[in-house]
Amino acid sequence: MLTLQRLTEEHGPAVLRFEIENRAYFARSVRDRGDDYFVHFAERHAALLAESDCCFHVLIDDDGRVAGRFNLVDVAEGAAELGFRTAEAVAGRGLAKEGVRRVIALARAEYRLDRLTADAEVRNGASRAVLRATGFVETGPVERGGQPCVRHVLELSR
Ligand SMILES: CC(C)(COP(=O)(O)OP(=O)(O)OC[C@H]1O[C@@H](n2cnc3c(N)ncnc32)[C@H](O)[C@@H]1OP(=O)(O)O)[C@@H](O)C(=O)NCCC(=O)NCCS
């Protein structure tokens, strides 16, 4: 069974393992975090937990391993931006869709948000498929980090 948990200090080692094990996999579709991220992971993890405008979550499997990360950042005025990544070992099994659905439910019921946005690179077919399947609507092109992306929006109040 998988549980979606709000990120805590205790998740640090499992999150680091997830990021190390999947680094090459993630780098095939999103920008690599860079060596510094891994060298200074503990400080960065602590800094994330201190962020007041973010809600970070991990999808945890029965063995206590991180299967995915689902984050709401830049939470302000009823809106937030969604980001997510799941482990290569469980790719294509619907985990990303499941995690996004659970975060949407939290965004509605617990965080009381009205709107989520997510930018996916044009070439990131899997990410766009996940967003489409979970109800997001494409609203147009945007550029992120020099890459052509598609903005997706989900109105939660409807
Ligand atoms: C994108 C990502 C989260 C998908 O995770 P996942 O657990 O494999 O996703 P799911 O199994 O829930 O769904 C994947 C969907 O993408 C589809 N898909 C996979 N590769 C695809 C491709 N190249 N083009 C189009 N669709 C694709 C699958 O068919 C599936 O859709 P379907 O069930 O409707 O057929 C994962 O690949 C990942 O972490 N990638 C790196 C980080 C990233 O890109 N994050 C998103 C940033 S916006």
PDB file of C-alpha atoms and ligand atoms in Angstrom:
ATOM      1  CA  MET A   1       0.000   0.000   0.000  1.00  0.00           C
ATOM      2  CA  LEU A   2       1.128   3.527  -0.719  1.00  0.00           C
ATOM      3  CA  THR A   3       0.618   6.474   1.590  1.00  0.00           C
ATOM      4  CA  LEU A   4       0.989  10.128   0.715  1.00  0.00           C
ATOM      5  CA  GLN A   5       2.703  11.870   3.606  1.00  0.00           C
ATOM      6  CA  ARG A   6       3.610  15.475   4.257  1.00  0.00           C
ATOM      7  CA  LEU A   7       7.412  15.752   4.040  1.00  0.00           C
ATOM      8  CA  THR A   8       9.213  15.705   7.413  1.00  0.00           C
ATOM      9  CA  GLU A   9      12.806  15.769   8.648  1.00  0.00           C
ATOM     10  CA  GLU A  10      12.652  11.962   9.103  1.00  0.00           C
ATOM     11  CA  HIS A  11      12.042  11.438   5.369  1.00  0.00           C
ATOM     12  CA  GLY A  12      15.471  12.934   4.570  1.00  0.00           C
ATOM     13  CA  PRO A  13      17.483   9.692   4.082  1.00  0.00           C
ATOM     14  CA  ALA A  14      14.729   8.031   2.015  1.00  0.00           C
ATOM     15  CA  VAL A  15      14.337  11.123  -0.182  1.00  0.00           C
ATOM     16  CA  LEU A  16      18.106  11.292  -0.743  1.00  0.00           C
ATOM     17  CA  ARG A  17      18.153   7.618  -1.746  1.00  0.00           C
ATOM     18  CA  PHE A  18      15.229   8.209  -4.145  1.00  0.00           C
ATOM     19  CA  GLU A  19      17.014  11.160  -5.763  1.00  0.00           C
ATOM     20  CA  ILE A  20      20.330   9.276  -6.086  1.00  0.00           C
ATOM     21  CA  GLU A  21      18.811   6.073  -7.464  1.00  0.00           C
ATOM     22  CA  ASN A  22      16.708   7.945 -10.024  1.00  0.00           C
ATOM     23  CA  ARG A  23      19.080  10.775 -10.890  1.00  0.00           C
ATOM     24  CA  ALA A  24      19.894   9.555 -14.412  1.00  0.00           C
ATOM     25  CA  TYR A  25      16.230   8.657 -15.055  1.00  0.00           C
ATOM     26  CA  PHE A  26      14.967  12.103 -14.051  1.00  0.00           C
ATOM     27  CA  ALA A  27      17.729  13.839 -16.018  1.00  0.00           C
ATOM     28  CA  ARG A  28      16.352  12.287 -19.195  1.00  0.00           C
ATOM     29  CA  SER A  29      13.221  14.448 -18.919  1.00  0.00           C
ATOM     30  CA  VAL A  30      13.875  17.309 -16.454  1.00  0.00           C
ATOM     31  CA  ARG A  31      16.873  19.448 -15.535  1.00  0.00           C
ATOM     32  CA  ASP A  32      19.409  17.604 -13.353  1.00  0.00           C
ATOM     33  CA  ARG A  33      19.628  18.966  -9.805  1.00  0.00           C
ATOM     34  CA  GLY A  34      23.426  19.207 -10.028  1.00  0.00           C
ATOM     35  CA  ASP A  35      26.145  17.744  -7.792  1.00  0.00           C
ATOM     36  CA  ASP A  36      25.737  20.440  -5.121  1.00  0.00           C
ATOM     37  CA  TYR A  37      22.196  19.247  -4.414  1.00  0.00           C
ATOM     38  CA  PHE A  38      23.534  15.833  -3.362  1.00  0.00           C
ATOM     39  CA  VAL A  39      26.590  17.168  -1.488  1.00  0.00           C
ATOM     40  CA  HIS A  40      24.505  19.610   0.545  1.00  0.00           C
ATOM     41  CA  PHE A  41      21.337  17.523   0.731  1.00  0.00           C
ATOM     42  CA  ALA A  42      20.876  17.775   4.529  1.00  0.00           C
ATOM     43  CA  GLU A  43      20.960  21.601   4.532  1.00  0.00           C
ATOM     44  CA  ARG A  44      18.664  21.722   1.541  1.00  0.00           C
ATOM     45  CA  HIS A  45      16.192  19.317   3.107  1.00  0.00           C
ATOM     46  CA  ALA A  46      16.068  21.424   6.277  1.00  0.00           C
ATOM     47  CA  ALA A  47      15.614  24.586   4.200  1.00  0.00           C
ATOM     48  CA  LEU A  48      12.695  23.031   2.301  1.00  0.00           C
ATOM     49  CA  LEU A  49      10.928  22.243   5.548  1.00  0.00           C
ATOM     50  CA  ALA A  50      11.284  25.864   6.607  1.00  0.00           C
ATOM     51  CA  GLU A  51       9.586  27.155   3.431  1.00  0.00           C
ATOM     52  CA  SER A  52       6.284  28.712   4.404  1.00  0.00           C
ATOM     53  CA  ASP A  53       4.753  28.921   0.911  1.00  0.00           C
ATOM     54  CA  CYS A  54       5.210  25.253  -0.042  1.00  0.00           C
ATOM     55  CA  CYS A  55       3.557  21.911   0.762  1.00  0.00           C
ATOM     56  CA  PHE A  56       5.912  19.010   0.057  1.00  0.00           C
ATOM     57  CA  HIS A  57       4.712  15.387  -0.008  1.00  0.00           C
ATOM     58  CA  VAL A  58       6.205  11.933  -0.468  1.00  0.00           C
ATOM     59  CA  LEU A  59       4.490   8.763  -1.624  1.00  0.00           C
ATOM     60  CA  ILE A  60       5.810   6.016   0.665  1.00  0.00           C
ATOM     61  CA  ASP A  61       5.646   2.267  -0.070  1.00  0.00           C
ATOM     62  CA  ASP A  62       5.300  -0.611   2.406  1.00  0.00           C
ATOM     63  CA  ASP A  63       9.071  -0.788   2.883  1.00  0.00           C
ATOM     64  CA  GLY A  64       9.301   2.889   3.813  1.00  0.00           C
ATOM     65  CA  ARG A  65      10.877   3.780   0.496  1.00  0.00           C
ATOM     66  CA  VAL A  66       9.986   6.930  -1.411  1.00  0.00           C
ATOM     67  CA  ALA A  67       8.109   5.982  -4.604  1.00  0.00           C
ATOM     68  CA  GLY A  68       7.359   9.561  -5.607  1.00  0.00           C
ATOM     69  CA  ARG A  69       7.403  13.226  -4.667  1.00  0.00           C
ATOM     70  CA  PHE A  70       4.432  15.565  -5.154  1.00  0.00           C
ATOM     71  CA  ASN A  71       4.965  19.192  -4.304  1.00  0.00           C
ATOM     72  CA  LEU A  72       2.893  22.341  -4.216  1.00  0.00           C
ATOM     73  CA  VAL A  73       5.090  25.437  -4.390  1.00  0.00           C
ATOM     74  CA  ASP A  74       4.510  29.189  -4.509  1.00  0.00           C
ATOM     75  CA  VAL A  75       1.283  28.801  -2.588  1.00  0.00           C
ATOM     76  CA  ALA A  76      -0.383  32.214  -2.605  1.00  0.00           C
ATOM     77  CA  GLU A  77      -3.825  33.747  -3.047  1.00  0.00           C
ATOM     78  CA  GLY A  78      -5.551  30.382  -3.431  1.00  0.00           C
ATOM     79  CA  ALA A  79      -3.174  29.064  -6.083  1.00  0.00           C
ATOM     80  CA  ALA A  80      -0.092  26.840  -6.199  1.00  0.00           C
ATOM     81  CA  GLU A  81       2.231  25.234  -8.698  1.00  0.00           C
ATOM     82  CA  LEU A  82       2.396  21.429  -8.833  1.00  0.00           C
ATOM     83  CA  GLY A  83       5.593  19.437  -9.395  1.00  0.00           C
ATOM     84  CA  PHE A  84       6.037  15.655  -9.256  1.00  0.00           C
ATOM     85  CA  ARG A  85       8.441  12.809  -9.953  1.00  0.00           C
ATOM     86  CA  THR A  86       8.206   9.043  -9.453  1.00  0.00           C
ATOM     87  CA  ALA A  87      10.783   6.247  -9.270  1.00  0.00           C
ATOM     88  CA  GLU A  88      11.966   4.519 -12.439  1.00  0.00           C
ATOM     89  CA  ALA A  89      11.367   1.106 -10.831  1.00  0.00           C
ATOM     90  CA  VAL A  90       7.611   1.770 -10.738  1.00  0.00           C
ATOM     91  CA  ALA A  91       7.268   3.719 -13.998  1.00  0.00           C
ATOM     92  CA  GLY A  92       4.129   3.197 -16.045  1.00  0.00           C
ATOM     93  CA  ARG A  93       2.102   1.692 -13.201  1.00  0.00           C
ATOM     94  CA  GLY A  94      -0.107   4.708 -12.598  1.00  0.00           C
ATOM     95  CA  LEU A  95       1.744   5.961  -9.522  1.00  0.00           C
ATOM     96  CA  ALA A  96       2.144   9.509 -10.773  1.00  0.00           C
ATOM     97  CA  LYS A  97      -1.547   9.722 -11.608  1.00  0.00           C
ATOM     98  CA  GLU A  98      -2.457   8.314  -8.206  1.00  0.00           C
ATOM     99  CA  GLY A  99      -0.138  10.724  -6.363  1.00  0.00           C
ATOM    100  CA  VAL A 100      -1.391  13.726  -8.318  1.00  0.00           C
ATOM    101  CA  ARG A 101      -4.997  12.750  -7.568  1.00  0.00           C
ATOM    102  CA  ARG A 102      -4.221  12.551  -3.865  1.00  0.00           C
ATOM    103  CA  VAL A 103      -2.476  15.932  -3.865  1.00  0.00           C
ATOM    104  CA  ILE A 104      -5.414  17.461  -5.708  1.00  0.00           C
ATOM    105  CA  ALA A 105      -7.713  16.102  -2.991  1.00  0.00           C
ATOM    106  CA  LEU A 106      -5.500  17.653  -0.304  1.00  0.00           C
ATOM    107  CA  ALA A 107      -5.295  20.937  -2.183  1.00  0.00           C
ATOM    108  CA  ARG A 108      -9.077  21.087  -2.220  1.00  0.00           C
ATOM    109  CA  ALA A 109     -10.016  19.789   1.203  1.00  0.00           C
ATOM    110  CA  GLU A 110      -7.052  20.663   3.402  1.00  0.00           C
ATOM    111  CA  TYR A 111      -5.192  23.568   1.809  1.00  0.00           C
ATOM    112  CA  ARG A 112      -8.406  25.107   0.464  1.00  0.00           C
ATOM    113  CA  LEU A 113      -6.826  26.109  -2.840  1.00  0.00           C
ATOM    114  CA  ASP A 114      -8.851  27.236  -5.863  1.00  0.00           C
ATOM    115  CA  ARG A 115      -6.365  26.618  -8.643  1.00  0.00           C
ATOM    116  CA  LEU A 116      -3.300  24.531  -9.482  1.00  0.00           C
ATOM    117  CA  THR A 117      -0.874  25.138 -12.337  1.00  0.00           C
ATOM    118  CA  ALA A 118       1.820  22.867 -13.765  1.00  0.00           C
ATOM    119  CA  ASP A 119       4.309  23.488 -16.562  1.00  0.00           C
ATOM    120  CA  ALA A 120       5.467  20.428 -18.496  1.00  0.00           C
ATOM    121  CA  GLU A 121       8.107  20.464 -21.183  1.00  0.00           C
ATOM    122  CA  VAL A 122       6.601  19.987 -24.632  1.00  0.00           C
ATOM    123  CA  ARG A 123       8.737  16.844 -25.117  1.00  0.00           C
ATOM    124  CA  ASN A 124       7.709  15.349 -21.731  1.00  0.00           C
ATOM    125  CA  GLY A 125       4.919  13.105 -22.983  1.00  0.00           C
ATOM    126  CA  ALA A 126       4.553  11.147 -19.722  1.00  0.00           C
ATOM    127  CA  SER A 127       4.150  14.284 -17.606  1.00  0.00           C
ATOM    128  CA  ARG A 128       1.594  15.735 -20.008  1.00  0.00           C
ATOM    129  CA  ALA A 129      -0.316  12.430 -20.020  1.00  0.00           C
ATOM    130  CA  VAL A 130      -0.436  12.453 -16.204  1.00  0.00           C
ATOM    131  CA  LEU A 131      -1.702  16.040 -16.118  1.00  0.00           C
ATOM    132  CA  ARG A 132      -4.323  15.350 -18.773  1.00  0.00           C
ATOM    133  CA  ALA A 133      -5.533  12.209 -16.975  1.00  0.00           C
ATOM    134  CA  THR A 134      -5.917  14.082 -13.686  1.00  0.00           C
ATOM    135  CA  GLY A 135      -8.064  16.856 -15.122  1.00  0.00           C
ATOM    136  CA  PHE A 136      -5.573  19.598 -15.962  1.00  0.00           C
ATOM    137  CA  VAL A 137      -6.272  21.645 -19.074  1.00  0.00           C
ATOM    138  CA  GLU A 138      -3.563  22.989 -21.373  1.00  0.00           C
ATOM    139  CA  THR A 139      -3.693  26.785 -21.521  1.00  0.00           C
ATOM    140  CA  GLY A 140      -0.770  27.629 -23.790  1.00  0.00           C
ATOM    141  CA  PRO A 141       2.972  27.722 -24.314  1.00  0.00           C
ATOM    142  CA  VAL A 142       5.440  29.065 -21.718  1.00  0.00           C
ATOM    143  CA  GLU A 143       9.211  28.933 -21.400  1.00  0.00           C
ATOM    144  CA  ARG A 144      10.888  27.458 -18.312  1.00  0.00           C
ATOM    145  CA  GLY A 145      14.685  27.397 -17.976  1.00  0.00           C
ATOM    146  CA  GLY A 146      14.996  28.034 -21.702  1.00  0.00           C
ATOM    147  CA  GLN A 147      12.816  25.017 -22.546  1.00  0.00           C
ATOM    148  CA  PRO A 148       9.502  25.187 -24.410  1.00  0.00           C
ATOM    149  CA  CYS A 149       6.757  24.089 -22.027  1.00  0.00           C
ATOM    150  CA  VAL A 150       2.989  23.835 -21.921  1.00  0.00           C
ATOM    151  CA  ARG A 151       1.124  25.426 -19.023  1.00  0.00           C
ATOM    152  CA  HIS A 152      -1.624  23.318 -17.462  1.00  0.00           C
ATOM    153  CA  VAL A 153      -4.319  24.590 -15.129  1.00  0.00           C
ATOM    154  CA  LEU A 154      -6.795  22.837 -12.875  1.00  0.00           C
ATOM    155  CA  GLU A 155      -9.608  24.896 -11.388  1.00  0.00           C
ATOM    156  CA  LEU A 156     -10.435  23.310  -8.035  1.00  0.00           C
ATOM    157  CA  SER A 157     -13.500  25.318  -7.205  1.00  0.00           C
ATOM    158  CA  ARG A 158     -15.494  23.711 -10.023  1.00  0.00           C
TER     159      ARG A 158
HETATM  160  C1  LIG B   1       6.465  11.899 -15.549  1.00  0.00           C
HETATM  161  C2  LIG B   1       6.480  10.825 -14.470  1.00  0.00           C
HETATM  162  C3  LIG B   1       6.152  11.456 -13.120  1.00  0.00           C
HETATM  163  C4  LIG B   1       5.433   9.754 -14.833  1.00  0.00           C
HETATM  164  O1  LIG B   1       5.410   8.797 -13.782  1.00  0.00           O
HETATM  165  P1  LIG B   1       4.649   7.383 -13.894  1.00  0.00           P
HETATM  166  O2  LIG B   1       4.493   6.882 -12.507  1.00  0.00           O
HETATM  167  O3  LIG B   1       5.331   6.520 -14.880  1.00  0.00           O
HETATM  168  O4  LIG B   1       3.254   7.851 -14.498  1.00  0.00           O
HETATM  169  P2  LIG B   1       1.885   7.008 -14.633  1.00  0.00           P
HETATM  170  O5  LIG B   1       2.207   5.551 -14.723  1.00  0.00           O
HETATM  171  O6  LIG B   1       0.934   7.467 -13.580  1.00  0.00           O
HETATM  172  O7  LIG B   1       1.307   7.558 -16.014  1.00  0.00           O
HETATM  173  C5  LIG B   1       2.159   7.673 -17.116  1.00  0.00           C
HETATM  174  C6  LIG B   1       1.330   8.027 -18.324  1.00  0.00           C
HETATM  175  O8  LIG B   1       2.207   8.575 -19.312  1.00  0.00           O
HETATM  176  C7  LIG B   1       2.069   7.844 -20.520  1.00  0.00           C
HETATM  177  N1  LIG B   1       3.367   7.947 -21.179  1.00  0.00           N
HETATM  178  C8  LIG B   1       4.535   7.420 -20.794  1.00  0.00           C
HETATM  179  N2  LIG B   1       5.507   7.799 -21.643  1.00  0.00           N
HETATM  180  C9  LIG B   1       4.915   8.603 -22.573  1.00  0.00           C
HETATM  181  C10 LIG B   1       5.392   9.312 -23.701  1.00  0.00           C
HETATM  182  N3  LIG B   1       6.679   9.291 -24.047  1.00  0.00           N
HETATM  183  N4  LIG B   1       4.501  10.047 -24.412  1.00  0.00           N
HETATM  184  C11 LIG B   1       3.192  10.092 -24.088  1.00  0.00           C
HETATM  185  N5  LIG B   1       2.687   9.444 -22.988  1.00  0.00           N
HETATM  186  C12 LIG B   1       3.552   8.703 -22.266  1.00  0.00           C
HETATM  187  C13 LIG B   1       1.671   6.465 -20.092  1.00  0.00           C
HETATM  188  O9  LIG B   1       1.090   5.765 -21.134  1.00  0.00           O
HETATM  189  C14 LIG B   1       0.695   6.812 -18.962  1.00  0.00           C
HETATM  190  O10 LIG B   1      -0.548   7.259 -19.476  1.00  0.00           O
HETATM  191  P3  LIG B   1      -1.809   6.268 -19.665  1.00  0.00           P
HETATM  192  O11 LIG B   1      -1.937   5.485 -18.402  1.00  0.00           O
HETATM  193  O12 LIG B   1      -2.932   7.209 -19.914  1.00  0.00           O
HETATM  194  O13 LIG B   1      -1.460   5.408 -20.808  1.00  0.00           O
HETATM  195  C15 LIG B   1       7.876  10.129 -14.383  1.00  0.00           C
HETATM  196  O14 LIG B   1       8.221   9.660 -15.656  1.00  0.00           O
HETATM  197  C16 LIG B   1       8.976  11.027 -13.882  1.00  0.00           C
HETATM  198  O15 LIG B   1       9.186  11.157 -12.678  1.00  0.00           O
HETATM  199  N6  LIG B   1       9.708  11.668 -14.809  1.00  0.00           N
HETATM  200  C17 LIG B   1      10.785  12.579 -14.450  1.00  0.00           C
HETATM  201  C18 LIG B   1      10.289  13.820 -13.739  1.00  0.00           C
HETATM  202  C19 LIG B   1       9.193  14.543 -14.517  1.00  0.00           C
HETATM  203  O16 LIG B   1       9.176  14.564 -15.736  1.00  0.00           O
HETATM  204  N7  LIG B   1       8.275  15.147 -13.758  1.00  0.00           N
HETATM  205  C20 LIG B   1       7.197  15.941 -14.304  1.00  0.00           C
HETATM  206  C21 LIG B   1       7.631  17.356 -14.447  1.00  0.00           C
HETATM  207  S1  LIG B   1       6.294  18.407 -15.002  1.00  0.00           S
END
